[in-house]
Amino acid sequence: MAETAKILNPKSTVVVPDLEAGCSLADGCKPEKFKAFIASHPGSKVVSYINTTAEIKALSDLICTSSNAVKMIEYLEGERIIFAPDRHLGRWVSKKADRTDMILWPGACIVHEQFSAKGLATLKIRNPGARVLSHPECDDSVLAQSDFIASTTGIIREAVDCEEEVLIIATEDGVFHQIEKELSVKGRRKTILQAPGMDETCSCNQCPYMRLNNLEKLYLCLRDLSPQVTVQEELRLQALRPIELMLELSK
Ligand code: SF4
């Protein structure tokens, strides 16, 4: 995200609390291997999720978010499409856009992939009437049991607006606070349950990358304007093209 901000705003100083706060999706899609993957499917258009490095964006024709992915795929009607890096999101988008022929890079988010379909089924039995809200980065077996599938923003909105008083959420647990905050503005409260992980002894629903950011580091990066995000100019221009196309198509 910070790199995308720098790509779009080259003259601005872009700082982050911790340069190591990346993403397993970005880590699991290295440029050299991705280049070879693209070369093995000649003639394909490459659509990459926003959670990728500048190098992967530079190899792409179009960028998408989980909110606009279906729209971006529909724009490429008739084209052979490579989708990267999240295979679960890719599979969900391909179904929604009726493009089951999409070629998926075999990446996954370490947080969303760990939700347990069996655990979710048990939790649903214990909480009849609960509404299940999931992010499309979850495995198909979890999505198949969900009442609502959407991006983080979509999940927060639905959690606040829906009638159900008990919610089961299958995404990173950082959204809980946001949902509770928005509910409290409306003077409401709901019971929010985390979808169980495969290993119930760990907090696998918490993203270790996001958790590297904390208030102290945020304060220090604003005070010292460091560490700064930099993107080499030639790479920036290559990565800018598919991002700008996404922004144009999103108007
Ligand atoms: S939860 Fe963490 S690892 Fe998963 S997509 Fe978000 S930032 Fe990446």
PDB file of N, CA, C and O in Angstrom, residues 4 7-10 50 57 61-63 72 236-251:
ATOM      1  N   THR A   4       2.402   1.724  -3.316  1.00  0.00           N
ATOM      2  CA  THR A   4       1.422   2.245  -4.274  1.00  0.00           C
ATOM      3  C   THR A   4       1.235   3.747  -4.073  1.00  0.00           C
ATOM      4  O   THR A   4       1.128   4.505  -5.043  1.00  0.00           O
ATOM      5  N   ILE A   7       4.150   5.344  -5.704  1.00  0.00           N
ATOM      6  CA  ILE A   7       4.053   5.255  -7.172  1.00  0.00           C
ATOM      7  C   ILE A   7       3.110   6.346  -7.694  1.00  0.00           C
ATOM      8  O   ILE A   7       3.380   6.988  -8.709  1.00  0.00           O
ATOM      9  N   LEU A   8       2.045   6.581  -6.969  1.00  0.00           N
ATOM     10  CA  LEU A   8       1.057   7.582  -7.404  1.00  0.00           C
ATOM     11  C   LEU A   8       1.459   9.008  -7.034  1.00  0.00           C
ATOM     12  O   LEU A   8       0.989   9.964  -7.650  1.00  0.00           O
ATOM     13  N   ASN A   9       2.308   9.144  -6.030  1.00  0.00           N
ATOM     14  CA  ASN A   9       2.685  10.479  -5.546  1.00  0.00           C
ATOM     15  C   ASN A   9       4.203  10.595  -5.413  1.00  0.00           C
ATOM     16  O   ASN A   9       4.740  10.686  -4.305  1.00  0.00           O
ATOM     17  N   PRO A  10       4.919  10.591  -6.544  1.00  0.00           N
ATOM     18  CA  PRO A  10       6.388  10.523  -6.478  1.00  0.00           C
ATOM     19  C   PRO A  10       7.033  11.710  -5.777  1.00  0.00           C
ATOM     20  O   PRO A  10       8.139  11.583  -5.244  1.00  0.00           O
ATOM     21  N   ILE A  50      -3.777  -5.658  -5.542  1.00  0.00           N
ATOM     22  CA  ILE A  50      -3.017  -4.516  -5.042  1.00  0.00           C
ATOM     23  C   ILE A  50      -1.917  -4.941  -4.047  1.00  0.00           C
ATOM     24  O   ILE A  50      -0.899  -4.278  -3.930  1.00  0.00           O
ATOM     25  N   LYS A  57       3.601  -5.353 -10.036  1.00  0.00           N
ATOM     26  CA  LYS A  57       2.682  -4.412 -10.694  1.00  0.00           C
ATOM     27  C   LYS A  57       3.234  -4.021 -12.060  1.00  0.00           C
ATOM     28  O   LYS A  57       2.496  -3.895 -13.038  1.00  0.00           O
ATOM     29  N   ASP A  61      -0.903  -5.938 -16.467  1.00  0.00           N
ATOM     30  CA  ASP A  61      -1.668  -5.056 -17.372  1.00  0.00           C
ATOM     31  C   ASP A  61      -2.699  -4.251 -16.598  1.00  0.00           C
ATOM     32  O   ASP A  61      -3.111  -3.174 -17.027  1.00  0.00           O
ATOM     33  N   LEU A  62      -3.135  -4.804 -15.469  1.00  0.00           N
ATOM     34  CA  LEU A  62      -4.199  -4.160 -14.709  1.00  0.00           C
ATOM     35  C   LEU A  62      -4.079  -4.572 -13.238  1.00  0.00           C
ATOM     36  O   LEU A  62      -3.750  -5.721 -12.946  1.00  0.00           O
ATOM     37  N   ILE A  63      -4.344  -3.632 -12.348  1.00  0.00           N
ATOM     38  CA  ILE A  63      -4.329  -3.924 -10.902  1.00  0.00           C
ATOM     39  C   ILE A  63      -5.779  -3.958 -10.429  1.00  0.00           C
ATOM     40  O   ILE A  63      -6.655  -3.311 -11.009  1.00  0.00           O
ATOM     41  N   MET A  72     -12.856  -5.395 -12.895  1.00  0.00           N
ATOM     42  CA  MET A  72     -11.624  -5.369 -13.683  1.00  0.00           C
ATOM     43  C   MET A  72     -11.557  -6.585 -14.618  1.00  0.00           C
ATOM     44  O   MET A  72     -11.155  -6.469 -15.772  1.00  0.00           O
ATOM     45  N   ARG A 236       8.823   2.691 -11.223  1.00  0.00           N
ATOM     46  CA  ARG A 236       7.608   3.428 -10.828  1.00  0.00           C
ATOM     47  C   ARG A 236       6.709   3.679 -12.047  1.00  0.00           C
ATOM     48  O   ARG A 236       5.503   3.449 -12.001  1.00  0.00           O
ATOM     49  N   LEU A 237       7.321   4.100 -13.144  1.00  0.00           N
ATOM     50  CA  LEU A 237       6.534   4.408 -14.338  1.00  0.00           C
ATOM     51  C   LEU A 237       5.877   3.148 -14.906  1.00  0.00           C
ATOM     52  O   LEU A 237       4.736   3.180 -15.363  1.00  0.00           O
ATOM     53  N   GLN A 238       6.598   2.019 -14.829  1.00  0.00           N
ATOM     54  CA  GLN A 238       6.017   0.763 -15.329  1.00  0.00           C
ATOM     55  C   GLN A 238       4.865   0.298 -14.433  1.00  0.00           C
ATOM     56  O   GLN A 238       3.856  -0.208 -14.913  1.00  0.00           O
ATOM     57  N   ALA A 239       5.029   0.486 -13.133  1.00  0.00           N
ATOM     58  CA  ALA A 239       3.989   0.053 -12.183  1.00  0.00           C
ATOM     59  C   ALA A 239       2.793   1.009 -12.191  1.00  0.00           C
ATOM     60  O   ALA A 239       1.665   0.611 -11.877  1.00  0.00           O
ATOM     61  N   LEU A 240       3.048   2.248 -12.565  1.00  0.00           N
ATOM     62  CA  LEU A 240       1.990   3.267 -12.565  1.00  0.00           C
ATOM     63  C   LEU A 240       0.902   2.961 -13.602  1.00  0.00           C
ATOM     64  O   LEU A 240      -0.294   3.142 -13.344  1.00  0.00           O
ATOM     65  N   ARG A 241       1.345   2.476 -14.766  1.00  0.00           N
ATOM     66  CA  ARG A 241       0.428   2.259 -15.900  1.00  0.00           C
ATOM     67  C   ARG A 241      -0.777   1.367 -15.505  1.00  0.00           C
ATOM     68  O   ARG A 241      -1.917   1.804 -15.665  1.00  0.00           O
ATOM     69  N   PRO A 242      -0.590   0.162 -14.957  1.00  0.00           N
ATOM     70  CA  PRO A 242      -1.768  -0.662 -14.611  1.00  0.00           C
ATOM     71  C   PRO A 242      -2.574  -0.109 -13.440  1.00  0.00           C
ATOM     72  O   PRO A 242      -3.777  -0.369 -13.340  1.00  0.00           O
ATOM     73  N   ILE A 243      -1.919   0.652 -12.565  1.00  0.00           N
ATOM     74  CA  ILE A 243      -2.685   1.252 -11.449  1.00  0.00           C
ATOM     75  C   ILE A 243      -3.594   2.350 -11.996  1.00  0.00           C
ATOM     76  O   ILE A 243      -4.770   2.451 -11.628  1.00  0.00           O
ATOM     77  N   GLU A 244      -3.040   3.155 -12.895  1.00  0.00           N
ATOM     78  CA  GLU A 244      -3.851   4.241 -13.469  1.00  0.00           C
ATOM     79  C   GLU A 244      -5.032   3.692 -14.271  1.00  0.00           C
ATOM     80  O   GLU A 244      -6.117   4.266 -14.247  1.00  0.00           O
ATOM     81  N   LEU A 245      -4.798   2.565 -14.953  1.00  0.00           N
ATOM     82  CA  LEU A 245      -5.907   1.967 -15.709  1.00  0.00           C
ATOM     83  C   LEU A 245      -7.009   1.540 -14.746  1.00  0.00           C
ATOM     84  O   LEU A 245      -8.204   1.755 -14.999  1.00  0.00           O
ATOM     85  N   MET A 246      -6.614   0.932 -13.624  1.00  0.00           N
ATOM     86  CA  MET A 246      -7.625   0.543 -12.617  1.00  0.00           C
ATOM     87  C   MET A 246      -8.404   1.772 -12.133  1.00  0.00           C
ATOM     88  O   MET A 246      -9.639   1.743 -12.044  1.00  0.00           O
ATOM     89  N   LEU A 247      -7.691   2.851 -11.854  1.00  0.00           N
ATOM     90  CA  LEU A 247      -8.360   4.056 -11.342  1.00  0.00           C
ATOM     91  C   LEU A 247      -9.297   4.627 -12.396  1.00  0.00           C
ATOM     92  O   LEU A 247     -10.407   5.061 -12.092  1.00  0.00           O
ATOM     93  N   GLU A 248      -8.872   4.578 -13.647  1.00  0.00           N
ATOM     94  CA  GLU A 248      -9.699   5.081 -14.742  1.00  0.00           C
ATOM     95  C   GLU A 248     -10.990   4.246 -14.850  1.00  0.00           C
ATOM     96  O   GLU A 248     -12.086   4.785 -14.984  1.00  0.00           O
ATOM     97  N   LEU A 249     -10.825   2.919 -14.775  1.00  0.00           N
ATOM     98  CA  LEU A 249     -11.988   2.022 -14.912  1.00  0.00           C
ATOM     99  C   LEU A 249     -12.907   2.082 -13.696  1.00  0.00           C
ATOM    100  O   LEU A 249     -14.064   1.657 -13.767  1.00  0.00           O
ATOM    101  N   SER A 250     -12.383   2.594 -12.593  1.00  0.00           N
ATOM    102  CA  SER A 250     -13.181   2.635 -11.354  1.00  0.00           C
ATOM    103  C   SER A 250     -14.037   3.897 -11.253  1.00  0.00           C
ATOM    104  O   SER A 250     -14.830   4.034 -10.318  1.00  0.00           O
ATOM    105  N   LYS A 251     -13.863   4.815 -12.202  1.00  0.00           N
ATOM    106  CA  LYS A 251     -14.618   6.090 -12.120  1.00  0.00           C
ATOM    107  C   LYS A 251     -16.106   5.866 -12.329  1.00  0.00           C
ATOM    108  O   LYS A 251     -16.502   5.002 -13.080  1.00  0.00           O
TER     109      LYS A 251
END
